Amino acid sequence: MQQAGSALTVEVANLPDKPSVLSFVGCAWPALLGLAAWVFGWIADRQGSKTLGWVIGWTLLAWAALRCPNGATIFLAVIAAFLLFEVIIPALRRLAQLPRPSLPTRPSATSSGAAPQSPHCWWEGWHG
């Protein structure tokens, strides 16, 4: 308990923040689990296991980015990589597999393109 009117003194040690292997492992361990989930998804036989492995891998990679100091830019890079590898590249592959559109055929010179005229007018059926 501090006495009234006495001065409070605090000593602060100004130490540089040096990254260490232990601090890196402390923030990056979800990424290692994410890589393990990707390997599991890659070697899995069932489609549901493959999908689950990929989803868990991307989620753990994004979580690891957010755990790191100043990891917002790494997180955005992970999101951009996800969009590139899981959305844009598969969409471009599908577009490349589509058949090429055929060119429209030109009508021959003998056909005029008009519909043939019926021999009777439309009102002849009523009065006829």
Protein backbone atom coordinates (compact mmCIF):
# COMPACT_ATOMS: atom_id res chain seq x y z
CA MET A 1 0.00 0.00 0.00
CA GLN A 2 1.35 3.39 -0.95
CA GLN A 3 1.32 6.26 1.49
CA ALA A 4 -0.51 9.42 0.50
CA GLY A 5 1.79 12.11 -0.92
CA SER A 6 4.67 9.72 -1.71
CA ALA A 7 6.03 9.40 -5.24
CA LEU A 8 5.55 6.24 -7.26
CA THR A 9 8.60 5.08 -9.21
CA VAL A 10 8.57 2.52 -12.00
CA GLU A 11 11.62 1.16 -13.78
CA VAL A 12 11.14 -0.10 -17.34
CA ALA A 13 13.76 -2.11 -19.20
CA ASN A 14 13.74 -1.08 -22.85
CA LEU A 15 14.76 -4.34 -24.53
CA PRO A 16 14.69 -4.80 -28.30
CA ASP A 17 12.06 -7.18 -29.63
CA LYS A 18 14.09 -9.92 -31.26
CA PRO A 19 12.21 -12.70 -33.01
CA SER A 20 13.20 -16.15 -31.84
CA VAL A 21 12.53 -19.64 -33.08
CA LEU A 22 10.28 -20.27 -30.10
CA SER A 23 8.16 -17.18 -30.79
CA PHE A 24 7.88 -18.17 -34.47
CA VAL A 25 6.75 -21.69 -33.57
CA GLY A 26 4.32 -20.17 -31.05
CA CYS A 27 2.47 -18.25 -33.74
CA ALA A 28 2.97 -20.63 -36.68
CA TRP A 29 1.92 -23.99 -35.20
CA PRO A 30 -1.58 -23.79 -36.76
CA ALA A 31 0.04 -23.45 -40.18
CA LEU A 32 1.94 -26.70 -39.61
CA LEU A 33 -1.32 -28.42 -38.70
CA GLY A 34 -2.89 -26.87 -41.81
CA LEU A 35 -0.14 -28.35 -43.98
CA ALA A 36 -0.75 -31.73 -42.35
CA ALA A 37 -4.48 -31.38 -43.12
CA TRP A 38 -3.65 -30.60 -46.76
CA VAL A 39 -1.46 -33.72 -46.98
CA PHE A 40 -4.29 -35.76 -45.45
CA GLY A 41 -6.74 -34.31 -47.98
CA TRP A 42 -4.34 -35.03 -50.82
CA ILE A 43 -3.88 -38.72 -49.95
CA ALA A 44 -7.46 -39.40 -48.79
CA ASP A 45 -9.57 -41.75 -50.88
CA ARG A 46 -13.03 -40.35 -50.14
CA GLN A 47 -14.16 -37.03 -51.63
CA GLY A 48 -15.60 -35.85 -48.29
CA SER A 49 -12.25 -36.39 -46.57
CA LYS A 50 -10.44 -34.52 -49.35
CA THR A 51 -12.78 -31.55 -49.05
CA LEU A 52 -12.57 -31.51 -45.26
CA GLY A 53 -8.77 -31.63 -45.40
CA TRP A 54 -8.62 -28.66 -47.78
CA VAL A 55 -11.10 -26.59 -45.75
CA ILE A 56 -9.33 -27.27 -42.45
CA GLY A 57 -5.95 -26.56 -44.07
CA TRP A 58 -6.99 -23.13 -45.39
CA THR A 59 -8.68 -22.26 -42.09
CA LEU A 60 -5.62 -23.16 -40.01
CA LEU A 61 -3.34 -21.26 -42.39
CA ALA A 62 -5.48 -18.13 -42.05
CA TRP A 63 -5.58 -18.54 -38.26
CA ALA A 64 -1.79 -18.85 -38.13
CA ALA A 65 -1.48 -15.62 -40.11
CA LEU A 66 -3.71 -13.80 -37.64
CA ARG A 67 -1.74 -15.15 -34.67
CA CYS A 68 1.53 -13.63 -35.91
CA PRO A 69 2.48 -10.08 -34.96
CA ASN A 70 1.31 -7.68 -37.67
CA GLY A 71 -0.27 -10.64 -39.44
CA ALA A 72 -3.07 -8.76 -41.18
CA THR A 73 -1.10 -8.47 -44.41
CA ILE A 74 -0.18 -12.15 -44.27
CA PHE A 75 -3.85 -12.94 -43.64
CA LEU A 76 -4.88 -10.94 -46.71
CA ALA A 77 -2.21 -12.75 -48.74
CA VAL A 78 -3.65 -16.09 -47.57
CA ILE A 79 -7.15 -14.97 -48.61
CA ALA A 80 -5.79 -13.85 -52.02
CA ALA A 81 -4.02 -17.21 -52.46
CA PHE A 82 -7.23 -19.03 -51.54
CA LEU A 83 -9.20 -17.06 -54.13
CA LEU A 84 -6.53 -17.66 -56.75
CA PHE A 85 -6.10 -21.41 -56.20
CA GLU A 86 -9.66 -22.37 -55.27
CA VAL A 87 -11.78 -19.95 -57.35
CA ILE A 88 -9.97 -18.24 -60.23
CA ILE A 89 -7.78 -21.07 -61.56
CA PRO A 90 -10.60 -23.69 -61.48
CA ALA A 91 -12.93 -21.21 -63.20
CA LEU A 92 -10.38 -20.56 -65.94
CA ARG A 93 -9.89 -24.32 -66.40
CA ARG A 94 -13.64 -24.78 -66.82
CA LEU A 95 -13.78 -21.93 -69.33
CA ALA A 96 -10.95 -23.50 -71.31
CA GLN A 97 -12.86 -26.81 -71.47
CA LEU A 98 -15.96 -25.24 -73.01
CA PRO A 99 -16.47 -25.90 -76.71
CA ARG A 100 -15.67 -23.04 -79.02
CA PRO A 101 -18.77 -21.23 -80.31
CA SER A 102 -19.47 -21.97 -83.95
CA LEU A 103 -19.64 -19.18 -86.45
CA PRO A 104 -23.13 -18.29 -87.65
CA THR A 105 -23.93 -19.68 -91.08
CA ARG A 106 -24.74 -17.27 -93.87
CA PRO A 107 -27.98 -17.82 -95.76
CA SER A 108 -27.60 -19.01 -99.31
CA ALA A 109 -28.00 -16.56 -102.17
CA THR A 110 -31.18 -18.26 -103.42
CA SER A 111 -33.19 -17.87 -100.26
CA SER A 112 -34.53 -14.46 -99.44
CA GLY A 113 -34.97 -15.11 -95.73
CA ALA A 114 -38.65 -14.11 -95.80
CA ALA A 115 -41.33 -16.48 -94.63
CA PRO A 116 -43.48 -17.99 -97.37
CA GLN A 117 -46.80 -16.25 -97.90
CA SER A 118 -49.90 -18.31 -97.28
CA PRO A 119 -52.39 -18.40 -100.14
CA HIS A 120 -55.24 -17.12 -97.97
CA CYS A 121 -55.53 -14.05 -95.83
CA TRP A 122 -56.25 -14.43 -92.17
CA TRP A 123 -59.77 -13.05 -92.46
CA GLU A 124 -60.85 -15.54 -95.09
CA GLY A 125 -61.04 -18.20 -92.43
CA TRP A 126 -63.72 -16.14 -90.66
CA HIS A 127 -65.81 -15.20 -93.63
CA GLY A 128 -65.07 -18.07 -95.76
